[in-house]
Amino acid sequence: MAVCLATSLATAAVAANAFTLAWTHSIERVRWEEAWRVEGEALVLERVRVRGHGAGMEPAAGAVLRDGAWEWHPRTR
């Protein structure tokens, strides 16, 4: 299964069953990571890691502080 990723600059098809999106929050300046996997024709959010907290970045219920980052498993499609 291929995943098509698009930004304002480019579009790319990736032949992968799993991938991680990572970026720096524009206001809080902390790293945010989301691990996704392909399940059939759906994308499933497996894990979220945030290296801090702030406006709109509160860790979810059940989040664990691991290696300096809040981590949780939302299981969202």
A tleap script that builds the chain and sets N, CA, C and O, in Angstrom:
source leaprc.protein.ff14SB
mol = sequence {
  NMET ALA VAL CYS LEU ALA THR SER LEU ALA
  THR ALA ALA VAL ALA ALA ASN ALA PHE THR
  LEU ALA TRP THR HIE SER ILE GLU ARG VAL
  ARG TRP GLU GLU ALA TRP ARG VAL GLU GLY
  GLU ALA LEU VAL LEU GLU ARG VAL ARG VAL
  ARG GLY HIE GLY ALA GLY MET GLU PRO ALA
  ALA GLY ALA VAL LEU ARG ASP GLY ALA TRP
  GLU TRP HIE PRO ARG THR CARG
}
set mol.1.N position { 0.855 -1.174 0.000 }
set mol.1.CA position { 0.000 0.000 0.000 }
set mol.1.C position { 0.889 1.222 0.000 }
set mol.1.O position { 1.890 1.262 0.716 }
set mol.2.N position { 0.547 2.196 -0.774 }
set mol.2.CA position { 1.291 3.452 -0.825 }
set mol.2.C position { 0.504 4.539 -0.111 }
set mol.2.O position { -0.726 4.530 -0.092 }
set mol.3.N position { 1.224 5.454 0.463 }
set mol.3.CA position { 0.632 6.601 1.132 }
set mol.3.C position { 1.022 7.832 0.335 }
set mol.3.O position { 2.180 7.972 -0.060 }
set mol.4.N position { 0.089 8.711 0.096 }
set mol.4.CA position { 0.369 9.949 -0.632 }
set mol.4.C position { 0.436 11.088 0.376 }
set mol.4.O position { -0.539 11.363 1.074 }
set mol.5.N position { 1.572 11.742 0.451 }
set mol.5.CA position { 1.767 12.870 1.354 }
set mol.5.C position { 1.822 14.145 0.529 }
set mol.5.O position { 2.487 14.186 -0.507 }
set mol.6.N position { 1.139 15.174 0.972 }
set mol.6.CA position { 1.127 16.437 0.231 }
set mol.6.C position { 1.386 17.599 1.177 }
set mol.6.O position { 0.897 17.621 2.307 }
set mol.7.N position { 2.156 18.553 0.703 }
set mol.7.CA position { 2.387 19.799 1.423 }
set mol.7.C position { 2.140 20.941 0.451 }
set mol.7.O position { 1.770 20.711 -0.700 }
set mol.8.N position { 2.336 22.136 0.897 }
set mol.8.CA position { 2.173 23.268 -0.011 }
set mol.8.C position { 3.289 23.324 -1.047 }
set mol.8.O position { 3.177 24.042 -2.041 }
set mol.9.N position { 4.369 22.571 -0.822 }
set mol.9.CA position { 5.511 22.592 -1.735 }
set mol.9.C position { 5.605 21.378 -2.641 }
set mol.9.O position { 6.095 21.487 -3.765 }
set mol.10.N position { 5.142 20.213 -2.169 }
set mol.10.CA position { 5.346 18.990 -2.953 }
set mol.10.C position { 4.354 17.911 -2.559 }
set mol.10.O position { 3.729 17.973 -1.501 }
set mol.11.N position { 4.222 16.922 -3.430 }
set mol.11.CA position { 3.424 15.727 -3.168 }
set mol.11.C position { 4.316 14.526 -3.420 }
set mol.11.O position { 5.074 14.501 -4.390 }
set mol.12.N position { 4.227 13.518 -2.539 }
set mol.12.CA position { 5.057 12.327 -2.705 }
set mol.12.C position { 4.262 11.087 -2.354 }
set mol.12.O position { 3.509 11.083 -1.380 }
set mol.13.N position { 4.424 10.028 -3.145 }
set mol.13.CA position { 3.834 8.725 -2.829 }
set mol.13.C position { 4.924 7.883 -2.182 }
set mol.13.O position { 6.036 7.794 -2.704 }
set mol.14.N position { 4.611 7.267 -1.053 }
set mol.14.CA position { 5.582 6.484 -0.302 }
set mol.14.C position { 5.059 5.063 -0.170 }
set mol.14.O position { 3.951 4.852 0.324 }
set mol.15.N position { 5.849 4.083 -0.608 }
set mol.15.CA position { 5.463 2.676 -0.473 }
set mol.15.C position { 5.879 2.210 0.918 }
set mol.15.O position { 6.977 1.685 1.102 }
set mol.16.N position { 5.007 2.403 1.885 }
set mol.16.CA position { 5.318 2.046 3.266 }
set mol.16.C position { 4.033 1.696 3.993 }
set mol.16.O position { 2.955 2.184 3.653 }
set mol.17.N position { 4.165 0.842 5.000 }
set mol.17.CA position { 3.016 0.485 5.829 }
set mol.17.C position { 2.930 1.352 7.076 }
set mol.17.O position { 1.902 1.378 7.753 }
set mol.18.N position { 4.021 2.067 7.380 }
set mol.18.CA position { 4.055 2.922 8.563 }
set mol.18.C position { 4.997 4.092 8.300 }
set mol.18.O position { 5.949 3.979 7.527 }
set mol.19.N position { 4.716 5.223 8.959 }
set mol.19.CA position { 5.574 6.394 8.822 }
set mol.19.C position { 5.358 7.304 10.023 }
set mol.19.O position { 4.354 7.194 10.727 }
set mol.20.N position { 6.305 8.198 10.245 }
set mol.20.CA position { 6.222 9.163 11.335 }
set mol.20.C position { 6.280 10.571 10.766 }
set mol.20.O position { 7.147 10.884 9.949 }
set mol.21.N position { 5.358 11.417 11.197 }
set mol.21.CA position { 5.388 12.838 10.871 }
set mol.21.C position { 5.950 13.559 12.093 }
set mol.21.O position { 5.505 13.312 13.214 }
set mol.22.N position { 6.917 14.443 11.889 }
set mol.22.CA position { 7.517 15.179 13.004 }
set mol.22.C position { 7.698 16.633 12.602 }
set mol.22.O position { 8.039 16.937 11.459 }
set mol.23.N position { 7.467 17.524 13.554 }
set mol.23.CA position { 7.624 18.949 13.296 }
set mol.23.C position { 7.853 19.680 14.605 }
set mol.23.O position { 7.686 19.111 15.684 }
set mol.24.N position { 8.234 20.938 14.503 }
set mol.24.CA position { 8.408 21.799 15.665 }
set mol.24.C position { 7.202 22.723 15.761 }
set mol.24.O position { 6.860 23.411 14.799 }
set mol.25.N position { 6.558 22.736 16.925 }
set mol.25.CA position { 5.390 23.582 17.152 }
set mol.25.C position { 5.791 25.046 16.955 }
set mol.25.O position { 6.801 25.493 17.498 }
set mol.26.N position { 5.008 25.781 16.185 }
set mol.26.CA position { 5.389 27.140 15.784 }
set mol.26.C position { 5.427 28.149 16.932 }
set mol.26.O position { 6.164 29.132 16.856 }
set mol.27.N position { 4.655 27.927 17.983 }
set mol.27.CA position { 4.643 28.880 19.091 }
set mol.27.C position { 5.482 28.379 20.261 }
set mol.27.O position { 6.326 29.112 20.777 }
set mol.28.N position { 5.258 27.150 20.679 }
set mol.28.CA position { 5.954 26.608 21.844 }
set mol.28.C position { 7.381 26.156 21.528 }
set mol.28.O position { 8.192 25.978 22.438 }
set mol.29.N position { 7.691 25.968 20.235 }
set mol.29.CA position { 9.023 25.557 19.778 }
set mol.29.C position { 9.466 24.216 20.370 }
set mol.29.O position { 10.631 24.051 20.732 }
set mol.30.N position { 8.544 23.268 20.467 }
set mol.30.CA position { 8.875 21.918 20.930 }
set mol.30.C position { 8.537 20.917 19.833 }
set mol.30.O position { 7.661 21.159 19.003 }
set mol.31.N position { 9.238 19.800 19.841 }
set mol.31.CA position { 9.054 18.769 18.824 }
set mol.31.C position { 7.773 17.983 19.080 }
set mol.31.O position { 7.443 17.663 20.222 }
set mol.32.N position { 7.066 17.682 18.014 }
set mol.32.CA position { 5.831 16.905 18.028 }
set mol.32.C position { 6.016 15.780 17.027 }
set mol.32.O position { 6.475 16.027 15.912 }
set mol.33.N position { 5.670 14.548 17.392 }
set mol.33.CA position { 5.793 13.400 16.490 }
set mol.33.C position { 4.501 12.594 16.501 }
set mol.33.O position { 3.899 12.382 17.554 }
set mol.34.N position { 4.085 12.149 15.333 }
set mol.34.CA position { 2.931 11.257 15.211 }
set mol.34.C position { 3.355 10.048 14.391 }
set mol.34.O position { 3.861 10.197 13.279 }
set mol.35.N position { 3.152 8.858 14.930 }
set mol.35.CA position { 3.455 7.614 14.223 }
set mol.35.C position { 2.149 7.059 13.655 }
set mol.35.O position { 1.196 6.820 14.397 }
set mol.36.N position { 2.109 6.856 12.338 }
set mol.36.CA position { 0.922 6.390 11.628 }
set mol.36.C position { 1.202 5.058 10.963 }
set mol.36.O position { 2.348 4.749 10.639 }
set mol.37.N position { 0.153 4.263 10.756 }
set mol.37.CA position { 0.281 3.039 9.961 }
set mol.37.C position { -0.919 2.943 9.027 }
set mol.37.O position { -1.981 3.512 9.282 }
set mol.38.N position { -0.720 2.204 7.935 }
set mol.38.CA position { -1.779 1.989 6.955 }
set mol.38.C position { -2.503 0.705 7.323 }
set mol.38.O position { -1.872 -0.334 7.519 }
set mol.39.N position { -3.818 0.773 7.416 }
set mol.39.CA position { -4.647 -0.401 7.702 }
set mol.39.C position { -5.749 -0.436 6.651 }
set mol.39.O position { -6.725 0.310 6.733 }
set mol.40.N position { -5.582 -1.317 5.657 }
set mol.40.CA position { -6.520 -1.341 4.540 }
set mol.40.C position { -6.418 -0.037 3.779 }
set mol.40.O position { -5.354 0.304 3.262 }
set mol.41.N position { -7.523 0.697 3.707 }
set mol.41.CA position { -7.521 2.002 3.041 }
set mol.41.C position { -7.576 3.153 4.040 }
set mol.41.O position { -7.876 4.289 3.672 }
set mol.42.N position { -7.286 2.856 5.301 }
set mol.42.CA position { -7.349 3.885 6.344 }
set mol.42.C position { -5.970 4.138 6.937 }
set mol.42.O position { -5.093 3.275 6.899 }
set mol.43.N position { -5.793 5.327 7.482 }
set mol.43.CA position { -4.609 5.657 8.263 }
set mol.43.C position { -4.985 5.570 9.732 }
set mol.43.O position { -6.025 6.083 10.144 }
set mol.44.N position { -4.135 4.918 10.526 }
set mol.44.CA position { -4.384 4.754 11.954 }
set mol.44.C position { -3.268 5.461 12.716 }
set mol.44.O position { -2.089 5.171 12.508 }
set mol.45.N position { -3.638 6.381 13.592 }
set mol.45.CA position { -2.667 7.079 14.429 }
set mol.45.C position { -2.296 6.159 15.584 }
set mol.45.O position { -3.119 5.882 16.456 }
set mol.46.N position { -1.054 5.687 15.584 }
set mol.46.CA position { -0.585 4.719 16.580 }
set mol.46.C position { -0.059 5.371 17.854 }
set mol.46.O position { -0.348 4.918 18.962 }
set mol.47.N position { 0.729 6.458 17.683 }
set mol.47.CA position { 1.410 7.036 18.838 }
set mol.47.C position { 1.656 8.521 18.598 }
set mol.47.O position { 1.919 8.954 17.476 }
set mol.48.N position { 1.564 9.285 19.680 }
set mol.48.CA position { 1.894 10.711 19.646 }
set mol.48.C position { 2.958 10.951 20.712 }
set mol.48.O position { 2.851 10.454 21.833 }
set mol.49.N position { 3.996 11.727 20.348 }
set mol.49.CA position { 5.043 12.118 21.305 }
set mol.49.C position { 5.231 13.626 21.213 }
set mol.49.O position { 5.395 14.179 20.126 }
set mol.50.N position { 5.205 14.284 22.368 }
set mol.50.CA position { 5.386 15.731 22.426 }
set mol.50.C position { 6.446 16.032 23.482 }
set mol.50.O position { 6.335 15.593 24.626 }
set mol.51.N position { 7.466 16.780 23.092 }
set mol.51.CA position { 8.571 17.101 24.004 }
set mol.51.C position { 8.305 18.398 24.765 }
set mol.51.O position { 9.151 19.292 24.780 }
set mol.52.N position { 7.164 18.503 25.381 }
set mol.52.CA position { 6.797 19.676 26.163 }
set mol.52.C position { 5.289 19.807 26.189 }
set mol.52.O position { 4.567 18.895 25.785 }
set mol.53.N position { 4.822 20.939 26.664 }
set mol.53.CA position { 3.388 21.189 26.660 }
set mol.53.C position { 3.166 22.688 26.617 }
set mol.53.O position { 4.063 23.473 26.922 }
set mol.54.N position { 1.976 23.068 26.241 }
set mol.54.CA position { 1.637 24.484 26.137 }
set mol.54.C position { 0.273 24.627 25.511 }
set mol.54.O position { -0.529 23.693 25.526 }
set mol.55.N position { 0.011 25.783 24.967 }
set mol.55.CA position { -1.290 26.089 24.384 }
set mol.55.C position { -1.682 25.077 23.315 }
set mol.55.O position { -1.016 24.963 22.286 }
set mol.56.N position { -2.762 24.342 23.560 }
set mol.56.CA position { -3.257 23.363 22.599 }
set mol.56.C position { -2.419 22.107 22.489 }
set mol.56.O position { -2.616 21.318 21.565 }
set mol.57.N position { -1.492 21.902 23.405 }
set mol.57.CA position { -0.591 20.745 23.334 }
set mol.57.C position { -0.639 19.905 24.605 }
set mol.57.O position { 0.346 19.252 24.950 }
set mol.58.N position { -1.743 19.913 25.285 }
set mol.58.CA position { -1.832 19.181 26.534 }
set mol.58.C position { -1.751 17.682 26.268 }
set mol.58.O position { -2.401 17.194 25.344 }
set mol.59.N position { -0.966 16.936 27.057 }
set mol.59.CA position { -0.922 15.481 26.895 }
set mol.59.C position { -2.303 14.877 27.142 }
set mol.59.O position { -3.054 15.355 27.992 }
set mol.60.N position { -2.626 13.841 26.403 }
set mol.60.CA position { -3.923 13.172 26.547 }
set mol.60.C position { -3.974 12.380 27.848 }
set mol.60.O position { -2.944 12.086 28.455 }
set mol.61.N position { -5.187 12.042 28.264 }
set mol.61.CA position { -5.356 11.195 29.441 }
set mol.61.C position { -4.594 9.898 29.215 }
set mol.61.O position { -4.672 9.307 28.138 }
set mol.62.N position { -3.869 9.463 30.210 }
set mol.62.CA position { -3.099 8.230 30.100 }
set mol.62.C position { -1.712 8.409 29.506 }
set mol.62.O position { -0.985 7.432 29.328 }
set mol.63.N position { -1.332 9.654 29.194 }
set mol.63.CA position { 0.002 9.910 28.634 }
set mol.63.C position { 1.072 9.577 29.663 }
set mol.63.O position { 0.863 9.721 30.868 }
set mol.64.N position { 2.225 9.129 29.165 }
set mol.64.CA position { 3.352 8.755 30.012 }
set mol.64.C position { 4.550 9.611 29.609 }
set mol.64.O position { 4.797 9.811 28.420 }
set mol.65.N position { 5.292 10.117 30.590 }
set mol.65.CA position { 6.517 10.861 30.309 }
set mol.65.C position { 7.641 9.850 30.120 }
set mol.65.O position { 8.041 9.174 31.068 }
set mol.66.N position { 8.155 9.748 28.877 }
set mol.66.CA position { 9.173 8.750 28.550 }
set mol.66.C position { 10.292 9.428 27.760 }
set mol.66.O position { 10.042 10.021 26.711 }
set mol.67.N position { 11.509 9.342 28.256 }
set mol.67.CA position { 12.680 9.921 27.580 }
set mol.67.C position { 12.479 11.397 27.235 }
set mol.67.O position { 12.848 11.835 26.145 }
set mol.68.N position { 11.906 12.154 28.145 }
set mol.68.CA position { 11.745 13.591 27.958 }
set mol.68.C position { 10.568 14.017 27.100 }
set mol.68.O position { 10.443 15.197 26.769 }
set mol.69.N position { 9.699 13.076 26.731 }
set mol.69.CA position { 8.541 13.416 25.894 }
set mol.69.C position { 7.288 12.758 26.461 }
set mol.69.O position { 7.333 11.641 26.978 }
set mol.70.N position { 6.163 13.477 26.353 }
set mol.70.CA position { 4.875 12.877 26.696 }
set mol.70.C position { 4.467 11.976 25.546 }
set mol.70.O position { 4.529 12.379 24.384 }
set mol.71.N position { 4.050 10.762 25.862 }
set mol.71.CA position { 3.684 9.790 24.827 }
set mol.71.C position { 2.331 9.171 25.155 }
set mol.71.O position { 2.049 8.826 26.303 }
set mol.72.N position { 1.505 9.038 24.128 }
set mol.72.CA position { 0.217 8.357 24.301 }
set mol.72.C position { -0.163 7.668 23.009 }
set mol.72.O position { 0.408 7.936 21.951 }
set mol.73.N position { -1.142 6.772 23.109 }
set mol.73.CA position { -1.571 5.922 21.993 }
set mol.73.C position { -3.068 6.116 21.747 }
set mol.73.O position { -3.885 5.414 22.342 }
set mol.74.N position { -3.436 7.059 20.876 }
set mol.74.CA position { -4.851 7.396 20.687 }
set mol.74.C position { -5.661 6.407 19.857 }
set mol.74.O position { -6.882 6.361 20.005 }
set mol.75.N position { -5.032 5.613 18.986 }
set mol.75.CA position { -5.741 4.655 18.116 }
set mol.75.C position { -6.855 5.339 17.330 }
set mol.75.O position { -8.007 4.905 17.360 }
set mol.76.N position { -6.505 6.396 16.636 }
set mol.76.CA position { -7.458 7.193 15.861 }
set mol.76.C position { -7.310 6.930 14.380 }
set mol.76.O position { -6.195 6.765 13.885 }
set mol.77.N position { -8.427 6.889 13.661 }
set mol.77.CA position { -8.407 6.751 12.193 }
set mol.77.C position { -8.723 8.084 11.572 }
set mol.77.O position { -8.761 8.201 10.347 }
savepdb mol mol.pdb
quit
